[in-house]
């Protein structure tokens, strides 16, 4: 049990972001008492983080940490993500976090003219990390833990694949400027479906950024087995983020997800959200595989909604994830047990 307010705040920061204890404690000591533990991103930074999560939301590879993110170190105008290159399921030869990140993030134009990846994104390999930025815009995401040699090899592979598929990589055609297809996503006069889609993404960037900066918090729900996400248009002109966290509950009591809800909406370390509904199926048979669901939105009317699906796996439904004993043991070690001070008060 942490005894001082500073220690309790540092514990929240550590659990929410995955930062080491010494880093969390030092960070809290440098903050004013009223400062948020996880600072909100500046506008351009939030947009970049939103596009990053949108690109990585449905991974093409299997990772242990949520989206492969071990920790997130936030500043208003920058984000440092530590990812686990050795985190990737090695059943698929040649796969790595580097190859997944390259495929997901680098902007490219298909033969049909569809833009994929993050508009305006370019990268620099430096100091054994990869820094992502958008030309002419503030903000950056630094990827630590990525094997930079694998990153460069993945870029070469994607380039060759693009050439054979008549797909153009924007950083090749326009290394120092936005390609015309990328610029179209920022044209306020454009009214086509593609432009409207990007405007909806950007409108809810505060929410996506908030999720990304707290991705390690998902590990408090249970043993991470699979993390995916996708979006739908929301009624307020933004996007509804649906996060499905398939997990094995390790808490002995039902409502094991309530601690996550408390942290997610905590005034000190959470996202500014108001919970609008909570469908709980914890009383259903343990092996049924039902998913409890949390629904929330902005208390101030900012566009965007969030739905978190707590899809549990127990008994026979867990067998698929326990076949590789080493992998399963590694996943179990990632579960973050919440201290009693952060658990919900029992209902009577």
mmCIF file of C-alpha atoms in Angstrom:
data_model
loop_
_atom_site.group_PDB
_atom_site.id
_atom_site.type_symbol
_atom_site.label_atom_id
_atom_site.label_comp_id
_atom_site.label_asym_id
_atom_site.label_seq_id
_atom_site.Cartn_x
_atom_site.Cartn_y
_atom_site.Cartn_z
ATOM 1 C CA UNK A 1 0.000 0.000 0.000
ATOM 2 C CA UNK A 2 1.451 3.366 -1.068
ATOM 3 C CA UNK A 3 1.275 5.742 1.896
ATOM 4 C CA UNK A 4 1.709 9.262 0.476
ATOM 5 C CA UNK A 5 -0.313 11.101 -2.134
ATOM 6 C CA UNK A 6 2.738 11.382 -4.383
ATOM 7 C CA UNK A 7 3.276 7.619 -4.199
ATOM 8 C CA UNK A 8 -0.389 6.921 -4.935
ATOM 9 C CA UNK A 9 -0.293 9.266 -7.929
ATOM 10 C CA UNK A 10 2.904 7.609 -9.152
ATOM 11 C CA UNK A 11 1.242 4.214 -8.826
ATOM 12 C CA UNK A 12 -1.656 5.367 -10.985
ATOM 13 C CA UNK A 13 0.748 6.698 -13.592
ATOM 14 C CA UNK A 14 2.754 3.468 -13.598
ATOM 15 C CA UNK A 15 -0.332 1.294 -14.081
ATOM 16 C CA UNK A 16 -1.903 3.530 -16.709
ATOM 17 C CA UNK A 17 1.194 3.934 -18.859
ATOM 18 C CA UNK A 18 3.479 0.994 -18.104
ATOM 19 C CA UNK A 19 6.358 3.301 -17.147
ATOM 20 C CA UNK A 20 8.879 2.000 -14.591
ATOM 21 C CA UNK A 21 8.223 2.886 -10.959
ATOM 22 C CA UNK A 22 11.269 5.152 -10.630
ATOM 23 C CA UNK A 23 10.288 7.070 -13.773
ATOM 24 C CA UNK A 24 6.683 7.407 -12.609
ATOM 25 C CA UNK A 25 7.708 8.639 -9.163
ATOM 26 C CA UNK A 26 10.177 11.149 -10.600
ATOM 27 C CA UNK A 27 7.572 12.409 -13.074
ATOM 28 C CA UNK A 28 4.945 12.929 -10.377
ATOM 29 C CA UNK A 29 7.395 14.813 -8.170
ATOM 30 C CA UNK A 30 7.995 17.239 -11.045
ATOM 31 C CA UNK A 31 4.263 17.933 -11.460
ATOM 32 C CA UNK A 32 2.051 20.376 -9.659
ATOM 33 C CA UNK A 33 -0.618 18.785 -7.474
ATOM 34 C CA UNK A 34 -3.397 19.707 -9.919
ATOM 35 C CA UNK A 35 -1.544 18.621 -13.084
ATOM 36 C CA UNK A 36 -2.936 15.585 -14.919
ATOM 37 C CA UNK A 37 -0.718 12.515 -14.698
ATOM 38 C CA UNK A 38 -1.091 11.855 -18.430
ATOM 39 C CA UNK A 39 -1.069 15.211 -20.247
ATOM 40 C CA UNK A 40 -3.498 15.718 -23.137
ATOM 41 C CA UNK A 41 -1.853 16.037 -26.537
ATOM 42 C CA UNK A 42 -1.699 19.263 -28.501
ATOM 43 C CA UNK A 43 -4.014 19.350 -31.520
ATOM 44 C CA UNK A 44 -1.501 18.287 -34.186
ATOM 45 C CA UNK A 45 -0.006 15.672 -31.870
ATOM 46 C CA UNK A 46 -3.448 14.239 -31.104
ATOM 47 C CA UNK A 47 -4.174 13.928 -34.821
ATOM 48 C CA UNK A 48 -0.930 12.012 -35.401
ATOM 49 C CA UNK A 49 -1.645 9.696 -32.484
ATOM 50 C CA UNK A 50 -5.194 9.186 -33.712
ATOM 51 C CA UNK A 51 -3.980 8.129 -37.146
ATOM 52 C CA UNK A 52 -1.386 5.866 -35.554
ATOM 53 C CA UNK A 53 -3.974 4.020 -33.476
ATOM 54 C CA UNK A 54 -6.350 3.884 -36.425
ATOM 55 C CA UNK A 55 -3.615 2.263 -38.521
ATOM 56 C CA UNK A 56 -2.629 -0.223 -35.807
ATOM 57 C CA UNK A 57 -6.112 -0.894 -34.434
ATOM 58 C CA UNK A 58 -6.602 -4.268 -36.117
ATOM 59 C CA UNK A 59 -3.128 -5.851 -36.057
ATOM 60 C CA UNK A 60 -2.050 -8.216 -38.769
ATOM 61 C CA UNK A 61 0.183 -9.980 -36.254
ATOM 62 C CA UNK A 62 -0.324 -11.456 -32.809
ATOM 63 C CA UNK A 63 1.264 -9.498 -29.949
ATOM 64 C CA UNK A 64 1.215 -10.002 -26.203
ATOM 65 C CA UNK A 65 1.021 -6.395 -25.054
ATOM 66 C CA UNK A 66 -1.998 -4.415 -26.324
ATOM 67 C CA UNK A 67 -0.991 -3.467 -29.894
ATOM 68 C CA UNK A 68 2.552 -4.456 -28.889
ATOM 69 C CA UNK A 69 2.881 -1.383 -26.622
ATOM 70 C CA UNK A 70 4.772 -2.002 -23.387
ATOM 71 C CA UNK A 71 4.779 1.615 -22.189
ATOM 72 C CA UNK A 72 3.707 5.093 -23.264
ATOM 73 C CA UNK A 73 5.585 8.216 -22.158
ATOM 74 C CA UNK A 74 3.524 11.308 -22.974
ATOM 75 C CA UNK A 75 4.280 14.953 -23.540
ATOM 76 C CA UNK A 76 1.834 17.502 -24.934
ATOM 77 C CA UNK A 77 3.738 17.647 -28.215
ATOM 78 C CA UNK A 78 5.356 14.218 -28.356
ATOM 79 C CA UNK A 79 4.849 10.568 -27.466
ATOM 80 C CA UNK A 80 7.414 7.859 -26.793
ATOM 81 C CA UNK A 81 6.068 4.344 -27.274
ATOM 82 C CA UNK A 82 8.151 1.381 -26.197
ATOM 83 C CA UNK A 83 7.160 -1.647 -28.210
ATOM 84 C CA UNK A 84 8.301 -5.241 -27.923
ATOM 85 C CA UNK A 85 9.870 -6.615 -31.070
ATOM 86 C CA UNK A 86 10.227 -10.006 -29.386
ATOM 87 C CA UNK A 87 6.561 -9.750 -28.414
ATOM 88 C CA UNK A 88 5.379 -11.054 -31.764
ATOM 89 C CA UNK A 89 4.096 -14.578 -32.245
ATOM 90 C CA UNK A 90 6.823 -16.311 -34.228
ATOM 91 C CA UNK A 91 4.491 -18.807 -35.936
ATOM 92 C CA UNK A 92 4.658 -16.608 -39.029
ATOM 93 C CA UNK A 93 8.216 -16.566 -40.330
ATOM 94 C CA UNK A 94 9.723 -13.124 -40.842
ATOM 95 C CA UNK A 95 7.063 -11.198 -38.935
ATOM 96 C CA UNK A 96 8.095 -8.512 -36.466
ATOM 97 C CA UNK A 97 6.767 -5.367 -34.868
ATOM 98 C CA UNK A 98 8.904 -3.441 -37.328
ATOM 99 C CA UNK A 99 7.246 -5.028 -40.373
ATOM 100 C CA UNK A 100 3.774 -4.519 -38.887
ATOM 101 C CA UNK A 101 4.466 -0.869 -38.119
ATOM 102 C CA UNK A 102 5.887 -0.188 -41.583
ATOM 103 C CA UNK A 103 2.916 -1.791 -43.321
ATOM 104 C CA UNK A 104 0.389 -0.022 -41.138
ATOM 105 C CA UNK A 105 1.848 3.475 -40.940
ATOM 106 C CA UNK A 106 3.707 4.410 -44.137
ATOM 107 C CA UNK A 107 1.339 6.231 -46.527
ATOM 108 C CA UNK A 108 0.844 4.631 -49.925
ATOM 109 C CA UNK A 109 -1.538 5.003 -52.819
ATOM 110 C CA UNK A 110 -3.127 1.956 -54.393
ATOM 111 C CA UNK A 111 -3.697 1.432 -58.096
ATOM 112 C CA UNK A 112 -7.298 2.565 -57.536
ATOM 113 C CA UNK A 113 -6.098 5.806 -55.929
ATOM 114 C CA UNK A 114 -6.980 4.866 -52.347
ATOM 115 C CA UNK A 115 -4.671 6.329 -49.698
ATOM 116 C CA UNK A 116 -3.645 3.993 -46.890
ATOM 117 C CA UNK A 117 -1.454 4.632 -43.886
ATOM 118 C CA UNK A 118 -0.950 7.982 -42.137
ATOM 119 C CA UNK A 119 -1.264 11.023 -44.442
ATOM 120 C CA UNK A 120 1.914 13.131 -44.547
ATOM 121 C CA UNK A 121 3.903 10.684 -42.444
ATOM 122 C CA UNK A 122 7.661 10.432 -42.828
ATOM 123 C CA UNK A 123 10.257 8.821 -40.575
ATOM 124 C CA UNK A 124 13.804 9.188 -39.285
ATOM 125 C CA UNK A 125 15.881 6.344 -37.865
ATOM 126 C CA UNK A 126 18.031 7.717 -35.049
ATOM 127 C CA UNK A 127 19.524 6.586 -31.728
ATOM 128 C CA UNK A 128 18.291 3.017 -32.170
ATOM 129 C CA UNK A 129 14.708 4.207 -32.475
ATOM 130 C CA UNK A 130 12.314 5.388 -35.170
ATOM 131 C CA UNK A 131 10.742 8.848 -35.073
ATOM 132 C CA UNK A 132 7.494 9.372 -36.953
ATOM 133 C CA UNK A 133 6.394 12.889 -37.934
ATOM 134 C CA UNK A 134 4.212 14.653 -40.476
ATOM 135 C CA UNK A 135 5.790 17.134 -42.861
ATOM 136 C CA UNK A 136 5.234 20.725 -41.785
ATOM 137 C CA UNK A 137 3.180 19.808 -38.721
ATOM 138 C CA UNK A 138 4.137 19.755 -35.059
ATOM 139 C CA UNK A 139 4.286 16.545 -33.087
ATOM 140 C CA UNK A 140 6.057 13.208 -33.241
ATOM 141 C CA UNK A 141 5.847 9.589 -32.132
ATOM 142 C CA UNK A 142 9.117 7.909 -31.236
ATOM 143 C CA UNK A 143 9.166 4.129 -31.366
ATOM 144 C CA UNK A 144 11.663 2.595 -28.962
ATOM 145 C CA UNK A 145 12.297 -1.129 -28.838
ATOM 146 C CA UNK A 146 11.959 -1.490 -32.597
ATOM 147 C CA UNK A 147 14.823 -3.282 -34.279
ATOM 148 C CA UNK A 148 15.928 -0.517 -36.663
ATOM 149 C CA UNK A 149 17.622 -2.994 -39.007
ATOM 150 C CA UNK A 150 14.325 -4.872 -39.284
ATOM 151 C CA UNK A 151 12.544 -1.556 -39.840
ATOM 152 C CA UNK A 152 14.764 -0.683 -42.808
ATOM 153 C CA UNK A 153 14.478 -4.225 -44.175
ATOM 154 C CA UNK A 154 10.679 -3.959 -43.870
ATOM 155 C CA UNK A 155 10.716 -0.647 -45.762
ATOM 156 C CA UNK A 156 12.655 -2.334 -48.566
ATOM 157 C CA UNK A 157 10.220 -5.257 -48.607
ATOM 158 C CA UNK A 158 7.159 -2.998 -48.665
ATOM 159 C CA UNK A 159 8.768 -0.956 -51.445
ATOM 160 C CA UNK A 160 9.324 -4.053 -53.591
ATOM 161 C CA UNK A 161 5.814 -5.311 -52.884
ATOM 162 C CA UNK A 162 4.398 -1.897 -53.763
ATOM 163 C CA UNK A 163 6.197 -1.821 -57.094
ATOM 164 C CA UNK A 164 4.877 -5.264 -58.043
ATOM 165 C CA UNK A 165 1.329 -4.302 -57.018
ATOM 166 C CA UNK A 166 1.294 -0.890 -58.746
ATOM 167 C CA UNK A 167 1.156 0.830 -55.364
ATOM 168 C CA UNK A 168 3.075 4.033 -54.738
ATOM 169 C CA UNK A 169 4.783 4.886 -51.460
ATOM 170 C CA UNK A 170 4.349 8.591 -50.750
ATOM 171 C CA UNK A 171 7.718 9.057 -49.063
ATOM 172 C CA UNK A 172 9.430 7.896 -52.247
ATOM 173 C CA UNK A 173 7.530 10.162 -54.600
ATOM 174 C CA UNK A 174 7.460 13.180 -52.269
ATOM 175 C CA UNK A 175 10.049 12.793 -49.478
ATOM 176 C CA UNK A 176 9.973 16.457 -48.403
ATOM 177 C CA UNK A 177 6.381 17.464 -49.139
ATOM 178 C CA UNK A 178 2.865 16.112 -48.970
ATOM 179 C CA UNK A 179 1.821 14.156 -52.036
ATOM 180 C CA UNK A 180 -1.352 15.485 -53.662
ATOM 181 C CA UNK A 181 -3.276 12.401 -52.492
ATOM 182 C CA UNK A 182 -2.146 13.044 -48.926
ATOM 183 C CA UNK A 183 -2.978 16.756 -49.075
ATOM 184 C CA UNK A 184 -6.550 15.974 -50.087
ATOM 185 C CA UNK A 185 -7.227 14.625 -46.589
ATOM 186 C CA UNK A 186 -6.659 18.132 -45.168
ATOM 187 C CA UNK A 187 -8.730 20.020 -47.731
ATOM 188 C CA UNK A 188 -11.741 21.488 -45.878
ATOM 189 C CA UNK A 189 -13.545 22.092 -49.174
ATOM 190 C CA UNK A 190 -13.478 18.428 -50.227
ATOM 191 C CA UNK A 191 -16.853 16.742 -49.751
ATOM 192 C CA UNK A 192 -16.213 13.246 -51.092
ATOM 193 C CA UNK A 193 -16.630 10.218 -48.818
ATOM 194 C CA UNK A 194 -12.869 9.846 -48.408
ATOM 195 C CA UNK A 195 -12.465 13.415 -47.133
ATOM 196 C CA UNK A 196 -15.470 13.107 -44.817
ATOM 197 C CA UNK A 197 -14.041 9.890 -43.409
ATOM 198 C CA UNK A 198 -10.780 11.644 -42.521
ATOM 199 C CA UNK A 199 -12.610 14.596 -40.983
ATOM 200 C CA UNK A 200 -14.504 12.219 -38.705
ATOM 201 C CA UNK A 201 -11.239 10.580 -37.668
ATOM 202 C CA UNK A 202 -9.639 13.930 -36.843
ATOM 203 C CA UNK A 203 -12.760 15.168 -35.005
ATOM 204 C CA UNK A 204 -12.358 12.370 -32.453
ATOM 205 C CA UNK A 205 -8.568 12.550 -32.221
ATOM 206 C CA UNK A 206 -8.716 13.610 -28.541
ATOM 207 C CA UNK A 207 -10.276 10.239 -27.742
ATOM 208 C CA UNK A 208 -7.956 8.070 -29.844
ATOM 209 C CA UNK A 209 -4.957 9.908 -28.441
ATOM 210 C CA UNK A 210 -6.223 9.332 -24.914
ATOM 211 C CA UNK A 211 -6.596 5.607 -25.590
ATOM 212 C CA UNK A 212 -3.136 5.263 -27.139
ATOM 213 C CA UNK A 213 -1.442 7.091 -24.261
ATOM 214 C CA UNK A 214 -3.027 4.622 -21.837
ATOM 215 C CA UNK A 215 -2.837 1.391 -23.838
ATOM 216 C CA UNK A 216 -0.980 -0.465 -21.017
ATOM 217 C CA UNK A 217 -3.978 0.208 -18.743
ATOM 218 C CA UNK A 218 -5.850 -2.554 -20.576
ATOM 219 C CA UNK A 219 -3.608 -5.101 -18.840
ATOM 220 C CA UNK A 220 -5.450 -4.407 -15.566
ATOM 221 C CA UNK A 221 -8.536 -6.212 -16.915
ATOM 222 C CA UNK A 222 -6.884 -9.627 -17.139
ATOM 223 C CA UNK A 223 -4.312 -11.692 -19.005
ATOM 224 C CA UNK A 224 -3.974 -10.117 -22.488
ATOM 225 C CA UNK A 225 -4.853 -12.664 -25.156
ATOM 226 C CA UNK A 226 -5.830 -10.449 -28.098
ATOM 227 C CA UNK A 227 -6.390 -6.709 -28.536
ATOM 228 C CA UNK A 228 -8.195 -5.272 -31.539
ATOM 229 C CA UNK A 229 -10.149 -2.116 -32.272
ATOM 230 C CA UNK A 230 -12.170 -0.533 -35.049
ATOM 231 C CA UNK A 231 -14.349 2.532 -35.549
ATOM 232 C CA UNK A 232 -17.841 3.352 -36.723
ATOM 233 C CA UNK A 233 -19.322 6.760 -37.500
ATOM 234 C CA UNK A 234 -20.813 8.252 -34.336
ATOM 235 C CA UNK A 235 -23.978 10.326 -34.159
ATOM 236 C CA UNK A 236 -22.064 13.466 -33.223
ATOM 237 C CA UNK A 237 -19.941 13.689 -36.378
ATOM 238 C CA UNK A 238 -16.934 11.847 -35.001
ATOM 239 C CA UNK A 239 -16.032 8.176 -34.671
ATOM 240 C CA UNK A 240 -17.063 5.564 -32.156
ATOM 241 C CA UNK A 241 -14.019 3.572 -31.044
ATOM 242 C CA UNK A 242 -14.764 -0.070 -30.288
ATOM 243 C CA UNK A 243 -11.993 -1.820 -28.372
ATOM 244 C CA UNK A 244 -12.175 -5.566 -27.895
ATOM 245 C CA UNK A 245 -9.847 -6.882 -25.235
ATOM 246 C CA UNK A 246 -9.985 -10.674 -25.216
ATOM 247 C CA UNK A 247 -8.586 -11.719 -21.856
ATOM 248 C CA UNK A 248 -8.488 -14.299 -19.119
ATOM 249 C CA UNK A 249 -9.857 -12.808 -15.891
ATOM 250 C CA UNK A 250 -7.567 -13.308 -12.913
ATOM 251 C CA UNK A 251 -9.563 -11.374 -10.328
ATOM 252 C CA UNK A 252 -11.411 -13.697 -7.961
ATOM 253 C CA UNK A 253 -14.492 -11.499 -7.685
ATOM 254 C CA UNK A 254 -17.030 -10.699 -10.407
ATOM 255 C CA UNK A 255 -17.000 -7.198 -11.864
ATOM 256 C CA UNK A 256 -13.235 -7.541 -12.282
ATOM 257 C CA UNK A 257 -13.374 -4.834 -14.949
ATOM 258 C CA UNK A 258 -14.665 -2.144 -12.592
ATOM 259 C CA UNK A 259 -11.130 -1.200 -11.592
ATOM 260 C CA UNK A 260 -10.329 -0.480 -15.236
ATOM 261 C CA UNK A 261 -13.419 1.692 -15.491
ATOM 262 C CA UNK A 262 -12.309 3.629 -12.408
ATOM 263 C CA UNK A 263 -8.858 4.241 -13.882
ATOM 264 C CA UNK A 264 -10.161 5.099 -17.342
ATOM 265 C CA UNK A 265 -12.348 7.865 -15.911
ATOM 266 C CA UNK A 266 -10.081 8.828 -12.993
ATOM 267 C CA UNK A 267 -9.711 12.645 -12.731
ATOM 268 C CA UNK A 268 -5.938 12.332 -12.249
ATOM 269 C CA UNK A 269 -4.889 9.718 -14.815
ATOM 270 C CA UNK A 270 -7.948 8.966 -16.952
ATOM 271 C CA UNK A 271 -9.618 10.341 -20.075
ATOM 272 C CA UNK A 272 -12.335 12.995 -19.676
ATOM 273 C CA UNK A 273 -15.263 10.621 -20.167
ATOM 274 C CA UNK A 274 -18.704 10.026 -18.776
ATOM 275 C CA UNK A 275 -19.973 6.441 -18.708
ATOM 276 C CA UNK A 276 -23.352 6.254 -20.430
ATOM 277 C CA UNK A 277 -24.025 2.526 -20.048
ATOM 278 C CA UNK A 278 -22.441 -0.680 -18.754
ATOM 279 C CA UNK A 279 -23.690 -4.093 -19.869
ATOM 280 C CA UNK A 280 -22.323 -6.627 -17.388
ATOM 281 C CA UNK A 281 -22.568 -10.379 -18.026
ATOM 282 C CA UNK A 282 -20.295 -11.484 -15.183
ATOM 283 C CA UNK A 283 -23.162 -13.479 -13.677
ATOM 284 C CA UNK A 284 -23.432 -15.633 -16.797
ATOM 285 C CA UNK A 285 -21.682 -19.054 -16.837
ATOM 286 C CA UNK A 286 -17.922 -18.499 -16.660
ATOM 287 C CA UNK A 287 -17.196 -20.537 -19.790
ATOM 288 C CA UNK A 288 -19.860 -18.875 -21.920
ATOM 289 C CA UNK A 289 -17.508 -16.259 -23.308
ATOM 290 C CA UNK A 290 -19.846 -13.319 -22.931
ATOM 291 C CA UNK A 291 -18.401 -9.824 -23.232
ATOM 292 C CA UNK A 292 -19.252 -7.143 -20.703
ATOM 293 C CA UNK A 293 -19.387 -3.743 -22.396
ATOM 294 C CA UNK A 294 -18.665 -0.201 -21.293
ATOM 295 C CA UNK A 295 -20.018 2.793 -23.221
ATOM 296 C CA UNK A 296 -18.764 6.336 -22.674
ATOM 297 C CA UNK A 297 -18.537 9.740 -24.346
ATOM 298 C CA UNK A 298 -17.240 13.236 -23.693
ATOM 299 C CA UNK A 299 -18.944 15.135 -20.853
ATOM 300 C CA UNK A 300 -18.499 18.379 -22.821
ATOM 301 C CA UNK A 301 -19.933 17.230 -26.146
ATOM 302 C CA UNK A 302 -16.673 16.730 -28.040
ATOM 303 C CA UNK A 303 -17.246 14.360 -30.997
ATOM 304 C CA UNK A 304 -16.440 10.734 -30.351
ATOM 305 C CA UNK A 305 -17.648 7.761 -28.335
ATOM 306 C CA UNK A 306 -15.951 4.693 -26.909
ATOM 307 C CA UNK A 307 -17.107 1.140 -26.364
ATOM 308 C CA UNK A 308 -14.844 -1.339 -24.560
ATOM 309 C CA UNK A 309 -15.677 -5.029 -24.873
ATOM 310 C CA UNK A 310 -14.306 -7.189 -22.081
ATOM 311 C CA UNK A 311 -14.398 -10.541 -23.891
ATOM 312 C CA UNK A 312 -13.380 -13.197 -21.377
ATOM 313 C CA UNK A 313 -11.972 -16.637 -22.095
ATOM 314 C CA UNK A 314 -12.076 -19.448 -19.543
ATOM 315 C CA UNK A 315 -12.179 -23.232 -19.603
ATOM 316 C CA UNK A 316 -12.421 -24.774 -23.054
ATOM 317 C CA UNK A 317 -12.528 -21.339 -24.688
ATOM 318 C CA UNK A 318 -9.070 -20.644 -23.273
ATOM 319 C CA UNK A 319 -7.446 -23.776 -24.708
ATOM 320 C CA UNK A 320 -6.407 -22.086 -27.968
ATOM 321 C CA UNK A 321 -4.345 -19.540 -26.041
ATOM 322 C CA UNK A 322 -2.659 -22.016 -23.705
ATOM 323 C CA UNK A 323 -1.341 -24.402 -26.384
ATOM 324 C CA UNK A 324 2.026 -22.620 -26.400
ATOM 325 C CA UNK A 325 2.980 -22.883 -22.724
ATOM 326 C CA UNK A 326 5.864 -20.384 -22.943
ATOM 327 C CA UNK A 327 3.730 -17.795 -24.697
ATOM 328 C CA UNK A 328 0.882 -18.270 -22.233
ATOM 329 C CA UNK A 329 3.224 -17.921 -19.263
ATOM 330 C CA UNK A 330 4.617 -14.695 -20.751
ATOM 331 C CA UNK A 331 1.088 -13.326 -21.206
ATOM 332 C CA UNK A 332 0.119 -14.144 -17.623
ATOM 333 C CA UNK A 333 3.122 -12.199 -16.371
ATOM 334 C CA UNK A 334 1.781 -9.038 -18.046
ATOM 335 C CA UNK A 335 -1.391 -8.860 -15.955
ATOM 336 C CA UNK A 336 -1.354 -5.740 -13.764
ATOM 337 C CA UNK A 337 -3.128 -6.383 -10.477
ATOM 338 C CA UNK A 338 -4.700 -3.230 -9.122
ATOM 339 C CA UNK A 339 -3.975 -2.208 -5.520
ATOM 340 C CA UNK A 340 -6.969 -2.118 -3.195
ATOM 341 C CA UNK A 341 -6.970 1.679 -3.210
ATOM 342 C CA UNK A 342 -7.873 1.651 -6.900
ATOM 343 C CA UNK A 343 -10.507 -1.079 -6.741
ATOM 344 C CA UNK A 344 -14.223 -0.219 -6.709
ATOM 345 C CA UNK A 345 -16.098 -0.124 -3.439
ATOM 346 C CA UNK A 346 -18.165 -3.349 -3.103
ATOM 347 C CA UNK A 347 -21.869 -2.889 -3.694
ATOM 348 C CA UNK A 348 -24.208 -4.067 -0.948
#
